[in-house]
XYZ file of C-alpha atoms in Angstrom:
668
model
C 107.009 88.762 115.811
C 104.584 87.388 113.249
C 102.571 89.761 111.085
C 99.089 89.449 109.618
C 98.033 91.929 106.934
C 94.249 91.832 107.180
C 91.662 93.436 104.913
C 88.167 94.393 106.061
C 85.802 94.220 103.086
C 82.047 94.633 102.702
C 79.168 96.093 100.754
C 78.615 99.739 101.651
C 76.877 100.304 105.016
C 77.514 96.771 106.283
C 79.451 98.304 109.178
C 83.079 97.448 108.423
C 84.507 100.800 109.578
C 82.558 100.466 112.838
C 83.931 96.928 113.128
C 87.459 98.257 112.629
C 86.905 100.699 115.500
C 85.523 97.949 117.728
C 88.482 95.649 116.978
C 90.894 98.443 117.945
C 88.959 98.998 121.164
C 88.787 95.300 121.990
C 92.530 94.969 121.351
C 93.168 97.822 123.815
C 94.468 100.325 121.263
C 91.781 103.000 121.812
C 89.736 103.855 124.885
C 86.437 104.292 123.036
C 85.449 103.198 119.507
C 84.899 106.077 117.117
C 81.598 106.721 115.397
C 81.028 106.913 111.655
C 78.038 109.221 112.202
C 80.059 111.529 114.448
C 83.057 111.486 112.080
C 85.430 110.302 114.826
C 86.804 107.067 113.370
C 90.544 106.404 113.054
C 90.465 105.200 109.451
C 88.129 107.741 107.830
C 90.592 110.642 107.934
C 89.446 112.620 104.882
C 87.037 115.454 105.669
C 84.792 114.193 102.884
C 84.708 110.701 104.404
C 83.620 112.135 107.730
C 80.955 114.323 106.100
C 79.459 111.568 103.940
C 79.952 108.699 106.388
C 81.572 106.440 103.767
C 85.082 105.146 103.230
C 86.698 106.550 100.084
C 90.382 105.723 100.538
C 91.857 102.610 102.101
C 93.495 103.199 105.483
C 95.847 101.184 107.687
C 95.832 100.782 111.466
C 97.598 98.187 113.585
C 97.105 96.300 116.828
C 98.615 93.279 118.553
C 96.764 90.110 119.492
C 98.231 86.823 120.772
C 101.731 87.984 119.883
C 100.768 88.817 116.281
C 101.003 92.300 114.785
C 97.836 92.811 112.751
C 97.968 95.509 110.073
C 94.266 96.096 109.480
C 93.323 97.717 106.167
C 89.866 99.299 106.039
C 88.647 99.448 102.432
C 85.760 101.283 100.713
C 82.482 99.439 100.366
C 80.836 101.568 97.688
C 81.279 100.027 94.210
C 82.372 103.404 92.781
C 85.612 103.015 94.771
C 86.330 99.376 93.952
C 89.747 100.428 92.596
C 90.873 101.064 96.185
C 89.947 97.487 97.092
C 91.754 96.157 94.029
C 95.046 97.712 95.042
C 94.841 96.224 98.539
C 94.121 92.627 97.519
C 97.664 91.835 96.413
C 99.169 92.666 99.824
C 96.744 90.741 102.065
C 97.413 87.611 104.115
C 93.745 87.278 105.009
C 90.402 89.056 105.033
C 87.213 89.538 107.020
C 84.154 89.843 104.787
C 81.385 91.691 106.646
C 77.713 90.971 105.914
C 74.784 92.834 107.460
C 72.355 90.674 109.448
C 69.533 92.908 108.180
C 70.283 93.466 104.488
C 72.074 90.134 104.030
C 74.209 89.246 101.010
C 74.237 92.205 98.607
C 75.608 92.841 95.147
C 79.037 94.052 96.235
C 79.279 91.204 98.746
C 79.083 88.686 95.915
C 81.645 90.542 93.796
C 84.089 90.659 96.699
C 83.517 87.023 97.682
C 84.153 85.796 94.139
C 87.362 87.806 93.937
C 88.653 86.603 97.312
C 87.913 83.033 96.250
C 89.615 83.463 92.872
C 92.757 84.865 94.505
C 92.795 82.227 97.239
C 92.806 84.763 100.095
C 91.892 83.137 103.453
C 88.633 84.707 104.597
C 86.481 84.819 107.724
C 82.912 86.085 107.549
C 81.333 88.318 110.166
C 77.555 88.784 110.246
C 77.199 92.266 111.720
C 74.302 94.286 113.143
C 72.606 91.357 114.909
C 71.200 93.878 117.391
C 69.318 95.808 114.703
C 65.554 95.458 114.270
C 64.871 92.950 111.512
C 68.171 91.088 111.944
C 67.955 87.423 110.949
C 71.461 85.899 111.224
C 70.224 82.351 110.527
C 68.646 83.441 107.238
C 71.822 85.348 106.334
C 73.907 82.242 107.019
C 71.723 80.345 104.554
C 72.162 83.175 102.031
C 75.930 82.981 102.456
C 75.918 79.238 101.806
C 73.588 79.639 98.839
C 74.961 82.773 97.150
C 78.622 82.946 98.186
C 80.017 79.509 99.032
C 78.724 76.310 100.625
C 82.058 75.822 102.418
C 81.074 77.804 105.513
C 80.446 76.862 109.108
C 79.075 79.018 111.933
C 81.307 78.858 115.024
C 78.435 79.730 117.335
C 74.933 81.146 117.393
C 73.112 84.413 118.082
C 70.518 84.733 120.821
C 67.967 87.545 121.101
C 68.647 88.614 117.493
C 67.029 91.881 116.471
C 67.135 93.356 119.972
C 69.698 95.496 121.844
C 70.373 92.432 124.036
C 71.555 90.324 121.075
C 74.717 88.397 121.845
C 76.956 85.770 120.292
C 77.444 82.415 121.982
C 80.529 80.528 120.735
C 79.920 76.837 120.161
C 81.185 74.612 122.976
C 84.069 72.321 121.884
C 82.070 69.228 122.846
C 78.759 70.349 121.314
C 77.731 67.299 119.232
C 75.784 69.322 116.640
C 78.717 71.678 116.100
C 81.136 68.755 115.934
C 78.994 67.090 113.285
C 78.905 70.256 111.173
C 82.677 70.642 111.424
C 83.339 67.011 110.554
C 81.007 67.153 107.539
C 82.721 70.274 106.219
C 86.356 69.442 106.958
C 86.352 65.815 105.827
C 85.061 66.910 102.422
C 88.491 68.512 101.867
C 90.733 66.146 103.868
C 90.791 62.442 103.024
C 93.152 61.632 105.909
C 90.781 63.216 108.419
C 87.873 61.333 106.854
C 89.746 58.018 107.139
C 90.580 58.682 110.783
C 86.992 59.598 111.579
C 85.598 56.490 109.876
C 87.995 54.246 111.792
C 87.539 55.896 115.182
C 85.290 58.886 115.772
C 86.841 59.493 119.175
C 90.261 60.011 117.565
C 88.976 63.202 115.955
C 89.092 65.411 119.032
C 87.951 69.021 119.343
C 91.618 70.087 119.323
C 92.281 68.229 116.088
C 89.155 69.672 114.484
C 90.239 73.198 115.442
C 93.683 72.582 113.936
C 92.124 71.183 110.753
C 89.800 74.183 110.586
C 92.770 76.562 110.845
C 94.708 74.653 108.169
C 91.833 74.602 105.701
C 90.952 78.243 106.393
C 94.575 79.195 105.680
C 94.298 77.415 102.312
C 90.986 79.251 101.610
C 89.153 75.914 101.429
C 86.620 76.755 104.148
C 85.349 79.973 105.691
C 84.363 80.172 109.380
C 81.453 82.482 110.205
C 81.201 84.689 113.287
C 78.384 87.068 114.147
C 77.807 89.993 116.440
C 77.509 93.763 116.577
C 80.247 96.307 115.986
C 78.196 98.871 117.898
C 77.628 96.868 121.100
C 80.772 94.740 120.829
C 78.840 91.459 120.871
C 80.876 88.669 119.282
C 83.932 90.831 118.569
C 86.073 89.128 121.240
C 85.488 85.777 119.563
C 86.165 87.259 116.117
C 89.476 88.621 117.392
C 90.382 85.155 118.654
C 89.438 83.674 115.289
C 91.627 86.202 113.446
C 94.637 85.198 115.546
C 94.028 81.427 115.430
C 92.531 80.785 111.996
C 94.171 83.242 109.592
C 97.798 82.680 108.508
C 100.277 85.119 110.031
C 103.652 85.351 108.281
C 107.304 85.718 109.192
C 109.173 87.292 106.318
C 112.818 86.756 105.439
C 114.783 89.872 106.388
C 117.959 88.446 104.845
C 116.499 88.054 101.347
C 116.787 90.706 98.613
C 114.252 93.499 98.931
C 110.818 92.730 97.471
C 107.781 94.909 98.015
C 104.717 96.437 96.389
C 103.273 99.962 96.601
C 99.492 99.775 96.993
C 98.678 103.364 97.905
C 100.166 106.819 97.268
C 99.107 109.963 99.057
C 100.400 113.523 99.444
C 101.754 114.901 102.709
C 101.149 118.392 104.128
C 103.946 119.857 101.989
C 102.772 118.069 98.858
C 105.407 115.336 99.123
C 104.607 111.810 97.992
C 104.106 109.114 100.624
C 104.105 105.495 99.442
C 102.304 102.750 101.342
C 104.165 99.500 100.668
C 103.949 95.881 101.752
C 107.456 94.513 102.264
C 107.418 90.845 101.270
C 111.133 90.194 101.814
C 114.272 92.067 102.852
C 114.655 95.250 104.866
C 114.242 98.920 103.956
C 116.334 101.405 105.929
C 116.341 105.178 105.970
C 118.816 106.486 103.359
C 118.630 103.234 101.366
C 118.448 103.734 97.615
C 115.581 101.668 96.197
C 115.057 100.640 92.601
C 111.539 100.472 91.203
C 109.593 100.863 87.967
C 111.583 101.235 84.774
C 114.950 101.577 86.477
C 113.916 104.513 88.670
C 115.965 104.842 91.831
C 115.393 107.056 94.868
C 116.605 107.415 98.442
C 114.240 106.708 101.316
C 114.198 109.790 103.531
C 111.807 108.593 106.255
C 109.953 105.441 107.301
C 106.854 104.951 109.445
C 105.297 101.648 110.492
C 101.881 101.038 111.998
C 101.646 100.112 115.660
C 98.918 100.435 118.296
C 96.657 102.537 116.132
C 99.250 105.071 114.962
C 102.047 105.454 112.426
C 105.385 105.450 114.264
C 108.708 106.645 112.808
C 111.343 103.944 112.439
C 114.843 103.678 111.030
C 114.002 100.448 109.200
C 111.137 98.152 108.296
C 111.418 94.395 107.843
C 109.719 91.692 105.841
C 106.012 91.120 106.362
C 105.262 94.651 107.490
C 103.407 97.559 105.878
C 105.237 100.879 105.903
C 104.918 104.469 104.790
C 107.970 105.454 102.770
C 109.038 109.042 102.057
C 111.418 110.137 99.336
C 110.252 108.035 96.377
C 109.340 111.062 94.273
C 108.365 109.235 91.065
C 106.654 106.239 92.652
C 103.233 105.090 91.424
C 100.569 102.725 92.701
C 101.475 99.166 91.685
C 105.239 99.747 91.531
C 107.422 96.878 92.741
C 110.303 97.728 95.064
C 113.428 95.715 94.344
C 112.548 92.225 93.115
C 108.884 91.768 92.057
C 106.968 89.619 94.586
C 105.756 86.123 93.749
C 102.133 87.350 93.736
C 102.093 90.736 92.021
C 99.479 93.242 93.181
C 99.308 95.260 90.007
C 97.048 93.108 87.844
C 93.352 93.862 87.499
C 90.988 91.864 89.697
C 87.908 93.975 88.959
C 86.498 95.490 85.801
C 87.967 98.796 84.571
C 85.731 101.892 84.685
C 83.312 102.133 81.771
C 82.154 105.746 82.181
C 83.791 109.067 81.370
C 83.079 112.742 81.915
C 84.720 116.041 80.984
C 85.787 118.238 83.907
C 85.244 121.985 83.424
C 86.648 124.619 85.840
C 84.104 127.202 86.991
C 86.794 129.836 86.569
C 88.727 129.565 83.272
C 91.863 130.836 85.008
C 91.824 127.711 87.197
C 92.493 125.391 84.265
C 96.228 124.877 85.063
C 95.473 124.356 88.763
C 92.696 121.896 87.885
C 95.050 119.920 85.663
C 97.677 119.745 88.425
C 95.078 118.674 90.991
C 93.611 115.970 88.746
C 97.123 114.705 88.033
C 97.701 114.276 91.760
C 94.354 112.507 92.176
C 95.256 110.186 89.294
C 98.477 109.292 91.119
C 96.380 108.153 94.068
C 93.828 106.396 91.829
C 95.360 105.336 88.480
C 91.995 104.164 87.157
C 90.827 107.806 87.037
C 92.768 107.694 83.757
C 93.034 111.321 82.688
C 92.524 112.003 78.985
C 93.516 115.427 77.724
C 92.192 116.842 74.469
C 94.800 119.447 73.516
C 92.739 120.731 70.611
C 89.678 121.571 72.717
C 91.665 122.211 75.909
C 89.524 119.709 77.823
C 90.298 117.023 80.391
C 88.188 113.885 80.816
C 88.322 111.397 83.683
C 87.201 107.771 83.845
C 84.555 106.830 86.411
C 82.853 103.869 88.018
C 79.728 105.854 88.897
C 78.036 109.092 89.834
C 79.105 109.020 93.505
C 82.744 108.976 92.453
C 82.088 112.055 90.315
C 80.602 113.873 93.309
C 83.626 112.961 95.414
C 86.069 114.241 92.786
C 84.107 117.482 92.565
C 84.092 117.970 96.329
C 87.789 117.067 96.636
C 88.819 119.586 93.980
C 86.799 122.316 95.682
C 87.702 121.572 99.312
C 91.328 120.449 99.089
C 92.565 122.334 96.029
C 90.279 125.377 95.939
C 89.195 124.621 92.370
C 85.395 124.519 91.883
C 84.420 122.488 88.831
C 81.389 121.163 87.019
C 81.024 118.086 84.842
C 79.638 117.430 81.431
C 77.147 114.609 81.002
C 78.602 111.203 81.841
C 79.205 109.094 78.743
C 80.105 105.474 78.150
C 83.709 104.652 77.311
C 83.673 102.688 74.053
C 86.539 100.993 72.236
C 87.420 100.418 68.603
C 88.381 97.130 66.987
C 90.160 96.751 63.667
C 87.966 94.997 61.079
C 90.342 94.619 58.133
C 93.959 94.872 57.058
C 95.476 98.223 56.170
C 98.969 99.359 55.241
C 100.729 102.630 54.518
C 104.268 103.858 53.982
C 106.031 107.199 53.828
C 109.449 107.311 52.139
C 112.389 109.408 53.211
C 113.152 112.237 50.811
C 109.823 111.972 48.983
C 106.989 114.488 49.251
C 104.860 115.006 51.228
C 107.028 113.400 53.951
C 108.873 116.253 55.761
C 110.793 113.908 58.079
C 114.122 112.166 57.661
C 112.819 108.639 57.994
C 110.990 105.879 56.190
C 108.166 104.160 58.048
C 105.821 101.525 56.697
C 103.171 99.937 58.914
C 100.549 97.245 58.495
C 97.687 96.874 60.982
C 95.333 93.918 61.301
C 92.932 92.500 63.892
C 94.085 90.189 66.683
C 92.156 87.882 69.051
C 90.054 89.554 71.755
C 92.091 90.098 74.881
C 95.469 89.799 73.184
C 96.261 93.518 73.427
C 98.420 95.501 71.021
C 101.302 93.501 69.550
C 104.141 95.197 67.671
C 106.282 93.125 65.318
C 109.278 93.802 63.128
C 108.873 92.984 59.457
C 112.376 94.272 58.743
C 115.749 92.974 59.859
C 116.589 93.857 63.445
C 119.893 95.517 62.562
C 118.599 97.557 59.663
C 117.769 100.539 61.907
C 119.195 101.815 65.207
C 117.403 100.407 68.242
C 116.484 103.939 69.391
C 114.542 104.479 66.160
C 112.735 101.135 66.453
C 111.803 101.910 70.047
C 110.520 105.351 69.013
C 108.253 103.754 66.399
C 106.865 101.148 68.804
C 106.214 103.640 71.612
C 104.481 106.025 69.224
C 102.338 103.231 67.771
C 101.003 102.393 71.237
C 100.420 106.042 72.083
C 98.677 106.780 68.775
C 96.262 103.857 69.189
C 94.835 105.465 72.312
C 92.534 107.307 69.896
C 91.268 105.611 66.762
C 89.128 106.767 63.846
C 86.199 107.646 66.119
C 88.296 108.880 69.046
C 88.197 105.686 71.157
C 91.130 103.473 72.126
C 91.949 100.741 69.613
C 92.226 97.294 71.225
C 93.591 93.919 70.206
C 95.512 94.426 67.001
C 98.782 93.434 65.373
C 100.988 96.221 64.004
C 103.942 95.252 61.826
C 106.786 97.560 60.817
C 107.064 96.705 57.108
C 109.491 99.419 55.962
C 112.192 101.388 57.700
C 114.952 103.690 56.585
C 117.062 106.574 57.840
C 119.951 108.856 56.982
C 122.993 108.151 59.088
C 124.546 110.844 61.273
C 126.314 113.338 59.091
C 128.409 116.425 59.741
C 129.779 119.347 57.803
C 133.460 119.592 57.056
C 134.059 121.548 60.260
C 132.577 118.634 62.279
C 129.325 120.172 63.504
C 126.364 117.798 63.517
C 123.767 118.797 60.933
C 120.238 117.742 61.851
C 118.933 118.701 58.413
C 120.836 115.786 56.865
C 120.734 113.246 59.753
C 117.780 111.241 61.056
C 116.802 111.423 64.729
C 114.347 109.533 66.906
C 112.123 112.604 66.748
C 111.649 112.084 63.013
C 110.190 108.649 63.677
C 107.999 109.836 66.543
C 106.494 112.502 64.303
C 106.135 110.346 61.193
C 104.674 107.222 62.827
C 101.217 108.695 63.705
C 100.742 109.876 60.126
C 101.518 106.446 58.672
C 99.622 104.490 61.317
C 96.403 106.500 61.049
C 96.447 106.161 57.274
C 96.832 102.382 57.632
C 94.086 102.303 60.245
C 91.711 104.232 57.996
C 92.340 101.720 55.206
C 91.729 98.797 57.568
C 88.655 100.346 59.151
C 87.411 100.047 62.725
C 84.120 99.242 64.401
C 83.081 100.910 67.652
C 82.168 98.536 70.506
C 80.343 99.491 73.704
C 80.876 97.869 77.137
C 78.218 95.414 78.285
C 77.597 94.358 81.883
C 76.354 90.958 82.990
C 73.528 91.588 85.459
C 71.994 89.406 88.155
C 68.561 90.610 89.254
C 66.665 89.145 92.219
C 63.020 90.294 92.312
C 59.626 89.141 93.650
C 58.106 86.518 91.361
C 54.848 88.421 90.893
C 56.715 91.414 89.404
C 58.504 89.591 86.611
C 55.928 90.679 84.039
C 56.338 94.313 85.116
C 60.140 94.331 85.016
C 60.743 92.579 81.691
C 59.292 95.390 79.494
C 61.391 97.947 81.370
C 64.515 95.882 80.748
C 63.650 95.881 77.049
C 63.451 99.689 76.966
C 66.958 99.797 78.479
C 68.268 97.427 75.798
C 68.855 94.770 78.460
C 68.616 91.158 77.330
C 67.644 88.504 79.936
C 69.500 85.231 79.354
C 67.936 83.033 82.019
C 65.222 83.197 84.661
C 65.166 80.849 87.653
C 62.259 80.590 90.054
C 63.457 80.116 93.627
C 60.798 80.248 96.295
C 58.932 83.516 95.887
C 61.643 85.161 93.809
C 62.916 85.129 90.262
C 66.636 85.293 89.562
C 67.282 86.943 86.213
C 70.673 86.812 84.502
C 71.371 88.805 81.375
C 73.263 91.562 79.599
C 72.766 95.314 79.816
C 74.752 98.139 78.173
C 77.046 99.819 80.700
C 75.466 103.171 79.929
C 72.063 101.903 81.126
C 73.179 100.383 84.443
C 72.701 103.609 86.396
C 69.197 104.081 84.936
C 68.291 100.506 85.896
C 69.584 101.058 89.449
C 67.475 104.205 89.787
C 64.260 102.582 88.539
C 64.629 99.285 90.388
C 63.278 100.310 93.850
C 60.005 101.623 92.405
C 59.634 98.647 90.067
C 60.153 96.033 92.788
C 58.584 97.666 95.877
C 62.118 98.108 97.203
C 62.638 94.331 97.299
C 64.737 93.900 94.159
C 68.531 93.606 94.264
C 70.818 94.206 91.303
C 74.376 93.065 90.768
C 76.302 93.922 87.634
C 79.867 93.894 86.379
C 81.621 94.400 83.077
C 81.535 91.274 80.933
C 82.420 92.086 77.323
C 82.252 94.613 74.490
C 79.757 94.373 71.655
C 79.372 96.318 68.401
C 77.376 99.501 68.874
C 73.810 99.297 67.602
C 72.508 102.409 65.882
C 74.424 105.691 65.536
C 78.155 105.319 66.129
C 79.253 107.437 69.119
C 82.384 109.512 68.618
C 84.319 111.644 71.028
C 86.547 114.659 70.293
C 89.749 113.610 68.600
C 93.110 115.271 68.461
C 92.561 115.922 64.753
C 89.860 118.122 63.224
C 88.233 115.947 60.600
C 89.013 112.406 59.400
C 88.834 113.627 55.800
C 91.725 115.987 56.454
C 93.646 113.761 58.882
C 96.791 113.534 56.776
C 97.032 117.272 56.231
C 96.409 117.944 59.890
C 99.036 115.452 61.071
C 101.563 116.914 58.676
C 100.863 120.397 60.009
C 101.338 119.204 63.593
C 104.513 117.378 62.612
C 105.943 120.465 60.927
C 105.295 122.509 64.049
C 107.019 119.862 66.178
C 109.968 119.764 63.792
C 110.320 123.538 63.973
C 110.727 123.503 67.746
C 114.290 123.748 69.066
C 115.811 120.534 70.419
C 115.998 120.307 74.213
């Protein structure tokens, strides 16, 4: 049987979870669609999701239509949980992008549409809530063509929009207006179809147009538009038909070597890890040993696949399917199972979080429990990115926004019994190297207490190039274990630079290296005091690297978002001074009808303030879209965050003290 892994995506409150329920009902999986308001939906299983009426974690349900097994993945719509959407994108065969007929195209809609287009994911659009007062599906269709993509075509029309009687009428195959719209759209991407139509219009039948529409939709060239209401069910039958006919179902190769990707990790009732994986090729059976990240290997103890709205235990799962796998104790989100797939799901499609906050337990005795709980949450959402300050005994988490912070707080209290508070949210800055610096510590010479020689040079590299480590010594001049220890420690040390922020885009060269070979006393017992170990190089490298970094110098850069602001034309003069107070810089202003479209830059730390002030500034008519664009040098006082050393003036002495303590510990 063919399989279609389908994502449902939308701006928050567009109705995608309600649409998921209606699709399950229409497909005959459930007797009655659940309600988001009543907390009875199949996909919002977390207590917090039911309380708040929003999707926080992606969820999978399945149904069958026209002989195709559809694994439907409901994703969060709130931008604070965009990381959940990111992890799903790499395992999709197609998507339905939901747009409200009342609110129209919104900020998150545009972000999602651009990403789907960039990744070439076949996408249908569904204009929802046509029964709501104020619904204007025709205006929304024009917005879609103007703001998302011109390559869209409505496959019908809505009658009685804005009333409870609203319904969707599919276009008749012989409707001349519909045929003209299809021909205009499809021939723009198909020269052969255009040639046939020019020679003989009658040769381009409704059947051929439907086949061409399916082919171009599968290649993400065009995007059919349906409309209806998830609440009343209007138009959902036709959408279900479109999903089966227009989106590309797959038949995987069960005989090929195993290839899969983990896109979600959750904890079971006993705290065990459960991995959600898309199997691209091969078969996974219970008791199979699977290799994944970094040579890890584990035995699958149980398998569940999704069918008819539930997860069903199976002995095996084949290519094309999504499964829940038990037994992979060290698995992480983004891990590849077996051979990496042709289209990896682990790369970033959206901007990383640019905010950070320190988590403080209400009860000091809960600190270990809080750390364990946050570690588990970070397994489920790697972009939480825990940062522990051992000196101050504090833990910070990365954030996309304030709602995410509230959810973390509620989750810790409700699921782990750990009430917490948060410090003020701060912007996550970075440091860039501005010069060239070098340092060396020699073996056997004070003040170096370690049995190793390490010399490092650090210099800036092009933006986006990352951290590159090079050898400036001969490859065979030191054991590979020592070279690896130096490189790993370099990357770890650069997570906190001179001002406490991660150092990006630099070239680090190992300029000097030396060690004392393994030596023993006459009776043959290994003597660590006269033989170098990898631990010597792990302890010495931070000292040398930070000295080189201080000599090179760094500059702190803050994240900047590119914003797109749509506001009434008569309010432009009111909004511009406010943007100036928030350090936002408009780059262009375009008058379109009665609105101005402003594009510009705004510091990430001011985005939340702009969002809060926008409704009052624009009579509730303004819409804001923003996403990370670049880093820029900080203007004014340089922000620092707590570092793992006390004072940059005493960095060397501090690092030596830490190193001596590490050296004094017994070997494991």
